[in-house]
Short mmCIF file of C-alpha atoms in Angstrom, two decimals:
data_model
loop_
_atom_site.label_atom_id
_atom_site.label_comp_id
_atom_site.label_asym_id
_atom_site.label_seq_id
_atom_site.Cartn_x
_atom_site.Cartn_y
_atom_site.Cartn_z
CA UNK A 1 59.36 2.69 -15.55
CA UNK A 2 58.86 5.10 -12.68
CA UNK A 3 60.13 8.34 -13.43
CA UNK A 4 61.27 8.84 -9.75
CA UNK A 5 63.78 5.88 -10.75
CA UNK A 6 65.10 7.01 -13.51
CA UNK A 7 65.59 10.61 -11.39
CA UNK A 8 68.09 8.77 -9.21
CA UNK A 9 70.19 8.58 -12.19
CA UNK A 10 69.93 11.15 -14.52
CA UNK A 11 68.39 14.33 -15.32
CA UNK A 12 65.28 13.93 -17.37
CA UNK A 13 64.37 15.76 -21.03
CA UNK A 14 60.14 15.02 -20.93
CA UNK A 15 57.13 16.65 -22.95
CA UNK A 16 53.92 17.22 -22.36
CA UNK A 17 50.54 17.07 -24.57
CA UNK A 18 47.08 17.89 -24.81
CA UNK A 19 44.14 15.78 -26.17
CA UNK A 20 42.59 17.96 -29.04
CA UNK A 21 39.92 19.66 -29.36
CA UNK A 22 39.14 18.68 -32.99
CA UNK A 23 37.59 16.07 -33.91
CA UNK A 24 40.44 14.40 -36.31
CA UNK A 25 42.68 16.11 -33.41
CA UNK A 26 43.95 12.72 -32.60
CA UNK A 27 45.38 11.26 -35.51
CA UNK A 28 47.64 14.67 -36.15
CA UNK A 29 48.80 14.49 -32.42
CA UNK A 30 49.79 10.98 -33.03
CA UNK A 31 51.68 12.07 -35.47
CA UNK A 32 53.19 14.50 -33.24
CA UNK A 33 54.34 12.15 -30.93
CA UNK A 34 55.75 10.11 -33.55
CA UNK A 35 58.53 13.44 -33.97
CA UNK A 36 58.86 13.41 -30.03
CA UNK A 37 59.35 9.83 -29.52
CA UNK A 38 62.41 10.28 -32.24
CA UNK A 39 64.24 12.60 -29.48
CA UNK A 40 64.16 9.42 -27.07
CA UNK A 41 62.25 11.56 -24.21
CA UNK A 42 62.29 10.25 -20.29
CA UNK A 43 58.70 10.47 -20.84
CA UNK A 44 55.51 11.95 -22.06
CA UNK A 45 52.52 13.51 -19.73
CA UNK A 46 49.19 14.10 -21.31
CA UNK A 47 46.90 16.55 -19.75
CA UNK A 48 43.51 15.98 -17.72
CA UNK A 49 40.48 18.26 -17.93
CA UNK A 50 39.10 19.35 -14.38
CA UNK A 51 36.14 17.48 -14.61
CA UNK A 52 37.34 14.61 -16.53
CA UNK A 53 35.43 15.71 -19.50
CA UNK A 54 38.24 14.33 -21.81
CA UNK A 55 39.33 11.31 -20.01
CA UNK A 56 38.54 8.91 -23.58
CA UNK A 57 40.83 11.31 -25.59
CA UNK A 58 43.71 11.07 -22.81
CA UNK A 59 43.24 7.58 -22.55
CA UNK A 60 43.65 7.58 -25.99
CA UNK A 61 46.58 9.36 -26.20
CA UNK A 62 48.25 8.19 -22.96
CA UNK A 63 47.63 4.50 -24.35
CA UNK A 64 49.31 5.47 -27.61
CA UNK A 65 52.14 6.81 -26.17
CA UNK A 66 52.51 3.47 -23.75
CA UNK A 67 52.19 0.88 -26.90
CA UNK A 68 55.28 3.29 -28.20
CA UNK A 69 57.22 1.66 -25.04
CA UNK A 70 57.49 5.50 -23.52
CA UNK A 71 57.15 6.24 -20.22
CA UNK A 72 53.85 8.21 -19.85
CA UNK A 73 52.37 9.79 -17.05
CA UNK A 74 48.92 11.06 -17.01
CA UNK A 75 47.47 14.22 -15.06
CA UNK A 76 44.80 13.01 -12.48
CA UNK A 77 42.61 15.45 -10.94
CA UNK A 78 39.66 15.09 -8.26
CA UNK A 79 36.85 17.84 -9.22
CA UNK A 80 33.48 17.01 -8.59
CA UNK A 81 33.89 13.02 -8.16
CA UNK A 82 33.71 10.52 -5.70
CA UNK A 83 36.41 8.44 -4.34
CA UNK A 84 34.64 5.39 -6.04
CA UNK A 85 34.50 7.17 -9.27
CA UNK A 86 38.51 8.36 -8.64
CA UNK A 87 39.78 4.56 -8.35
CA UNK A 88 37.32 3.16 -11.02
CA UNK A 89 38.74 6.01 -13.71
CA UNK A 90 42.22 5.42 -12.51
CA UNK A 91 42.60 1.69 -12.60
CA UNK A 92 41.75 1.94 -16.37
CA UNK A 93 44.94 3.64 -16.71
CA UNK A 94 46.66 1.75 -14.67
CA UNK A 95 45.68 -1.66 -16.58
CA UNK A 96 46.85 -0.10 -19.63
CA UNK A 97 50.50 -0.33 -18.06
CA UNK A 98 51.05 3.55 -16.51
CA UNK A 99 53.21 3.81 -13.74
CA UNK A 100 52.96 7.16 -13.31
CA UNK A 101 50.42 10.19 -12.52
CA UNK A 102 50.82 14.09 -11.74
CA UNK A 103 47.55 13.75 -9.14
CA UNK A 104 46.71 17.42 -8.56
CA UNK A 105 42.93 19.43 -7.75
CA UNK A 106 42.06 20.60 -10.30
CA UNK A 107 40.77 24.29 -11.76
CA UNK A 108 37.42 25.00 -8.90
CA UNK A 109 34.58 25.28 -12.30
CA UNK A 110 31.65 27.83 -12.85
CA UNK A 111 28.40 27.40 -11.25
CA UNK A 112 26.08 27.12 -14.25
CA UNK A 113 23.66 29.58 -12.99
CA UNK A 114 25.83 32.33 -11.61
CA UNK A 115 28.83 32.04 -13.54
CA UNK A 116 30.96 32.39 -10.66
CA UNK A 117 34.17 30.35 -9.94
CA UNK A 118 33.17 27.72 -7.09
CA UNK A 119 35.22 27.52 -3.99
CA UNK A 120 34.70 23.88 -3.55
CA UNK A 121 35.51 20.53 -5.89
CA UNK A 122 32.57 19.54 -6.07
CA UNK A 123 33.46 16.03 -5.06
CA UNK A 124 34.93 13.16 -2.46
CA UNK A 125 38.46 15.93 -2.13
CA UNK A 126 39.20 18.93 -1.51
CA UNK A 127 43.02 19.61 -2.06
CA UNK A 128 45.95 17.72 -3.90
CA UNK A 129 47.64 15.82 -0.87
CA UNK A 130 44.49 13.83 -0.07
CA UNK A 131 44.16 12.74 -3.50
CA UNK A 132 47.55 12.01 -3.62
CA UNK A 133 47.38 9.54 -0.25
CA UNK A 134 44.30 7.75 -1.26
CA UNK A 135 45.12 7.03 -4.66
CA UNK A 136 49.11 6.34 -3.34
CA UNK A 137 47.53 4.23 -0.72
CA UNK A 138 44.78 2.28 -3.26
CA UNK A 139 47.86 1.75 -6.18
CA UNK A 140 50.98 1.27 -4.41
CA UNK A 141 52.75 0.29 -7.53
CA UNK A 142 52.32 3.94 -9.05
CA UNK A 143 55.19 7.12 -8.71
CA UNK A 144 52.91 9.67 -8.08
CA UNK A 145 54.09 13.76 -8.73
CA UNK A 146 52.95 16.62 -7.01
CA UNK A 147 52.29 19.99 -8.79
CA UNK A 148 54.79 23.33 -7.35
CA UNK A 149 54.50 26.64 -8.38
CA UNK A 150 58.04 28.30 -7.82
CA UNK A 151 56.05 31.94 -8.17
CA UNK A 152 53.14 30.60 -5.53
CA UNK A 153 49.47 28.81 -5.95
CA UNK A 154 46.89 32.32 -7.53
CA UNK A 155 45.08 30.92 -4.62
CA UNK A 156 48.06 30.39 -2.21
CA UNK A 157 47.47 33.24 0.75
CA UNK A 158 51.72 33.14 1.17
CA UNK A 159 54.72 31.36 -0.34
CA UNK A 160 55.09 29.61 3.27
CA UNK A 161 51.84 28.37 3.42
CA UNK A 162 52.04 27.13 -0.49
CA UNK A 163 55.16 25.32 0.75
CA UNK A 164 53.58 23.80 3.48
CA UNK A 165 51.13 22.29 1.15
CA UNK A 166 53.82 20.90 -1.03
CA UNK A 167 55.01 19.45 2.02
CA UNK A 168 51.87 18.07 2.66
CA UNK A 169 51.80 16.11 -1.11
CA UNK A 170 55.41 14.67 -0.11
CA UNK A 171 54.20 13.70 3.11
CA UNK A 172 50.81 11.82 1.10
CA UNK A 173 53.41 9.59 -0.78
CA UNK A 174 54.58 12.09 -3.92
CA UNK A 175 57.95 11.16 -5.28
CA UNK A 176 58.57 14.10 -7.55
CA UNK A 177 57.56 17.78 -7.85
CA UNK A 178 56.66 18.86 -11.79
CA UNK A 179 56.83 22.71 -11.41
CA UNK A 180 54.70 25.44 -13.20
CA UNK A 181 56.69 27.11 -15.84
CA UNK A 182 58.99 29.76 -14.23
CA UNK A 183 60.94 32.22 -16.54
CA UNK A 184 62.55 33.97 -13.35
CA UNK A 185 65.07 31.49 -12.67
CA UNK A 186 66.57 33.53 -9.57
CA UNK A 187 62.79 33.34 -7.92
CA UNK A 188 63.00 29.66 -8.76
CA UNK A 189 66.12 28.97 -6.60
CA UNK A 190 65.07 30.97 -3.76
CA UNK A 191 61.70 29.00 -3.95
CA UNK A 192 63.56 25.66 -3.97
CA UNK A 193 66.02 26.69 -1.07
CA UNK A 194 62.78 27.96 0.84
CA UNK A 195 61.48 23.83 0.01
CA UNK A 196 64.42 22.60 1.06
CA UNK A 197 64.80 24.38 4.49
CA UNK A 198 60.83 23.08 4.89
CA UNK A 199 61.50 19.55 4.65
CA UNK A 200 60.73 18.97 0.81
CA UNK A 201 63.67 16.10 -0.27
CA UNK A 202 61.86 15.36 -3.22
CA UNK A 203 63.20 15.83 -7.04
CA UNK A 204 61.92 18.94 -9.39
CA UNK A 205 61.49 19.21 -12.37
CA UNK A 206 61.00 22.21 -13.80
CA UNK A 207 57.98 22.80 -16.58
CA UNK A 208 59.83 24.88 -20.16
CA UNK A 209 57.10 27.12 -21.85
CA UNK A 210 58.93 27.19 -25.37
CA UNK A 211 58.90 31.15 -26.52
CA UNK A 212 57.52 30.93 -29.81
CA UNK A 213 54.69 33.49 -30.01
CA UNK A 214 54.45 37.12 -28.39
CA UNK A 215 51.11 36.53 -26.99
CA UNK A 216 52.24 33.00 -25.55
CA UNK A 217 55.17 34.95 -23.91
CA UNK A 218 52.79 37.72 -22.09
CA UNK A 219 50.18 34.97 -21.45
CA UNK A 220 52.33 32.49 -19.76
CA UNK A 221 54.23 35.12 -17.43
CA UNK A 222 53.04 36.62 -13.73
CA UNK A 223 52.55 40.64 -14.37
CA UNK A 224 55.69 42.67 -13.27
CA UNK A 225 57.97 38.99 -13.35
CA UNK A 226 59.27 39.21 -17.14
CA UNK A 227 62.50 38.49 -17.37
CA UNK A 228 64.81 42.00 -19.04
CA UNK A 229 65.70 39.90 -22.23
CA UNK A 230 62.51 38.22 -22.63
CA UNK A 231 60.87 41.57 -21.93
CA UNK A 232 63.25 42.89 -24.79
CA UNK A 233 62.38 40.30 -27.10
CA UNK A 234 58.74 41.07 -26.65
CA UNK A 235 59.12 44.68 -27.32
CA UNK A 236 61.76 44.86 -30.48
CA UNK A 237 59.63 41.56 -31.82
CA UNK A 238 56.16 43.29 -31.38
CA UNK A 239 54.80 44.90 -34.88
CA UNK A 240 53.60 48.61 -34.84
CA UNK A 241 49.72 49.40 -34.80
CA UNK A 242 47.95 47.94 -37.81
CA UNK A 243 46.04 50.77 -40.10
CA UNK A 244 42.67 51.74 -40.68
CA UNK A 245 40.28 49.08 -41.87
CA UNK A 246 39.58 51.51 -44.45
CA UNK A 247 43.43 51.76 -45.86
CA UNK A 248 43.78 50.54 -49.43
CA UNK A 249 44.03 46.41 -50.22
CA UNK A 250 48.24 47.36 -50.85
CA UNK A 251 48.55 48.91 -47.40
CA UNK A 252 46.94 46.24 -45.59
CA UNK A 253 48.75 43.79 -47.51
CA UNK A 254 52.06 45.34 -46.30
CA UNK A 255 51.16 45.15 -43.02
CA UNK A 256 50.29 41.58 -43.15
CA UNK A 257 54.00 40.83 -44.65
CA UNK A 258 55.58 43.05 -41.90
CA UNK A 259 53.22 41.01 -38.66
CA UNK A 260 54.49 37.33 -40.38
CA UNK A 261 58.31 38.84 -40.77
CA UNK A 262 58.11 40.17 -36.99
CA UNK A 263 56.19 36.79 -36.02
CA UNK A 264 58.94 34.98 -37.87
CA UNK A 265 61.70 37.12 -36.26
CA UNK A 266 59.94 36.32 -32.93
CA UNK A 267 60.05 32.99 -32.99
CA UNK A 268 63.55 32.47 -34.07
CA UNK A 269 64.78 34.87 -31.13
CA UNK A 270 62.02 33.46 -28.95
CA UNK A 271 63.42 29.46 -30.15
CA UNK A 272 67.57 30.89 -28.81
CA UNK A 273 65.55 32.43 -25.61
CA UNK A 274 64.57 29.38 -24.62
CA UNK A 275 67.77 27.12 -25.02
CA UNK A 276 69.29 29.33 -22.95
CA UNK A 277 66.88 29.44 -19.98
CA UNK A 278 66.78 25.51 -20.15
CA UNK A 279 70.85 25.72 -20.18
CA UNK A 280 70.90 28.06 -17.20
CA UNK A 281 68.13 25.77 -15.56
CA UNK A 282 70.55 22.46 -15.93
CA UNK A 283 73.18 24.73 -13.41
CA UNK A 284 70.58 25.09 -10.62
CA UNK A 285 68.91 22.81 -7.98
CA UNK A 286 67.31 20.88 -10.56
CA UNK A 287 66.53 16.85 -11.80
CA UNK A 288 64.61 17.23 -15.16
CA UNK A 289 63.06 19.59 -17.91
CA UNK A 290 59.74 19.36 -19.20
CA UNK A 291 58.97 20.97 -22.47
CA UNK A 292 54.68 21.49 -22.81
CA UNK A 293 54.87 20.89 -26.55
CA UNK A 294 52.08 22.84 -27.09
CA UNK A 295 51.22 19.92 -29.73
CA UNK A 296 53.85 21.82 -31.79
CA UNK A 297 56.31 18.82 -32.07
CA UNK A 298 58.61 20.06 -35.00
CA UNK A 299 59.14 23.54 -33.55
CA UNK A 300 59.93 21.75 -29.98
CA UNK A 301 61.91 19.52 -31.52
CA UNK A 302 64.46 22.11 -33.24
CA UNK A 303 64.73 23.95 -29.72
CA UNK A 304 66.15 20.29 -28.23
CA UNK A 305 68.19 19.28 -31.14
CA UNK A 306 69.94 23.11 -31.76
CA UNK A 307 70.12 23.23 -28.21
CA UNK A 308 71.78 20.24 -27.92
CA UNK A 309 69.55 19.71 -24.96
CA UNK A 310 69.12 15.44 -25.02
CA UNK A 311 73.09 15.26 -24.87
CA UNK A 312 73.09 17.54 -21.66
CA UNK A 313 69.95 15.83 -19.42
CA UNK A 314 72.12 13.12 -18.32
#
């Protein structure tokens, strides 16, 4: 089912997950989606590399999750191919029975020589909202979602002209916006007043980086935009400097005991943290939340079930 369907009627609870690195990464992420599909999610996205370089893994996964009679929708990007090679990749997903893609860029790659970040794809497109039209135009039959970044684009010169290229991906044919993790929620709903005022009728959902880890926290949030209790969390939860290398096996062991109790602490504070952003999310301009799972199902799954979080996307 299209996701932009079941939008018009309900807010949406959704994960997303990663093809694995490892090579018996599949079978224990199948497994992992076994635990999600138990929560009865909207649906499932599975991540795309740039290049494409792990399209038979999220095949894999995206077909496993479609067998499973989820919805699934797969990330799409357009770095360094053709739009011949762009329809011929996409149609095998299609014919697998996907009705939906988040059709965005893609990360500009290294030149091989220099090691310098390129400043072009590489292939047929250059930006998101021709991607979006030609593959909206070539599979009709597909709900297609544009990426927004409530705190801008890295690359985005303004938050005006960022909005005017969201505009631009509604204008291709997108039918939902799937937003970059945001833990300022007052920055999110000046962003999405900003999109409305520009035009931008379409549905958001917002993207939920579960708390779980102090380095995930700092990692996942824009310098000088940490929320006061997550920034509290981090500090009380953080353990002190570890000793010398040359301190004695009983010392060292100590501190290893005191990192897995803060760790522990962490992730329990970290797990409450995060039910209540989604909670205070649900009360703003807002259609659906989408957990990235981090391919750590069970963890995930406590946050929605103590959270009571399926009960209250409805």
């Amino acid at each position: 089912m299209k996701v932009a369907e079941i939008l018009k009627n309900k807010k949406t609870l959704s994960f997303e997950v990663f093809p694995p690195k490892e090579k018996d990464g599949i079978p224990k992420l199948q497994k992992e989606l076994d635990q999600l599909f138990q929560l009865k999610p909207d649906f499932i996205s599975c991540t795309y590399g740039a290049m494409g370089t792990n399209v038979g893994e999220s095949k894999e996964i995206c077909k496993y999750i479609v067998d499973h009679k989820v919805n699934c929708v797969t990330h799409f990007t357009c770095i360094g191919k053709t739009a011949a090679e762009l329809k011929a990749i996409f149609a095998e997903y299609v014919a697998m029975g996907l009705e939906n893609s988040l059709a965005m860029r893609g990360d500009f790659q290294k030149d091989p020589v220099t090691g310098d970040i390129k400043s072009s794809t590489g292939g047929e497109f250059e930006h998101a909202n021709q991607l979006i039209s030609f593959l909206h135009k070539e599979f009709p039959q597909i709900c297609f979602a544009a990426a927004g970044y409530p705190e801008r684009h890295l690359l985005a010169s303004s938050f005006e002209s960022d909005i005017n290229y969201l505009k631009a991906k509604q204008d291709a044919g997108a039918e939902l916006v799937m937003c970059q993790t945001c833990h300022d929620i007052p920055a999110y709903e000046k962003w999405v007043a900003q999109c409305r005022k520009a035009g931008i009728k379409l549905p958001f959902v917002i993207g939920i980086m579960p708390i779980l880890s102090r380095r995930n926290a700092i990692d996942m949030t824009i310098p000088g935009a940490i929320p006061v209790e997550l920034s509290r969390i981090v500090g009380q939860y953080s353990p002190p400097p570890p000793p010398p290398k040359s301190s004695s096996e009983e010392t060292l062991k100590q501190y290893d005991d005191l990192t897995k109790k803060y760790a522990a602490d962490f992730e329990k504070y970290g797990m409450e943290y995060t039910i209540n952003e989604v909670k205070s999310y649900l009360k703003t301009d807002l259609q659906g939340v989408h957990f990235y799972a981090l391919n750590k199902a069970e963890k995930v799954a406590k946050i929605v079930t103590d959270g009571n979080l399926v009960s209250l996307c409805k």
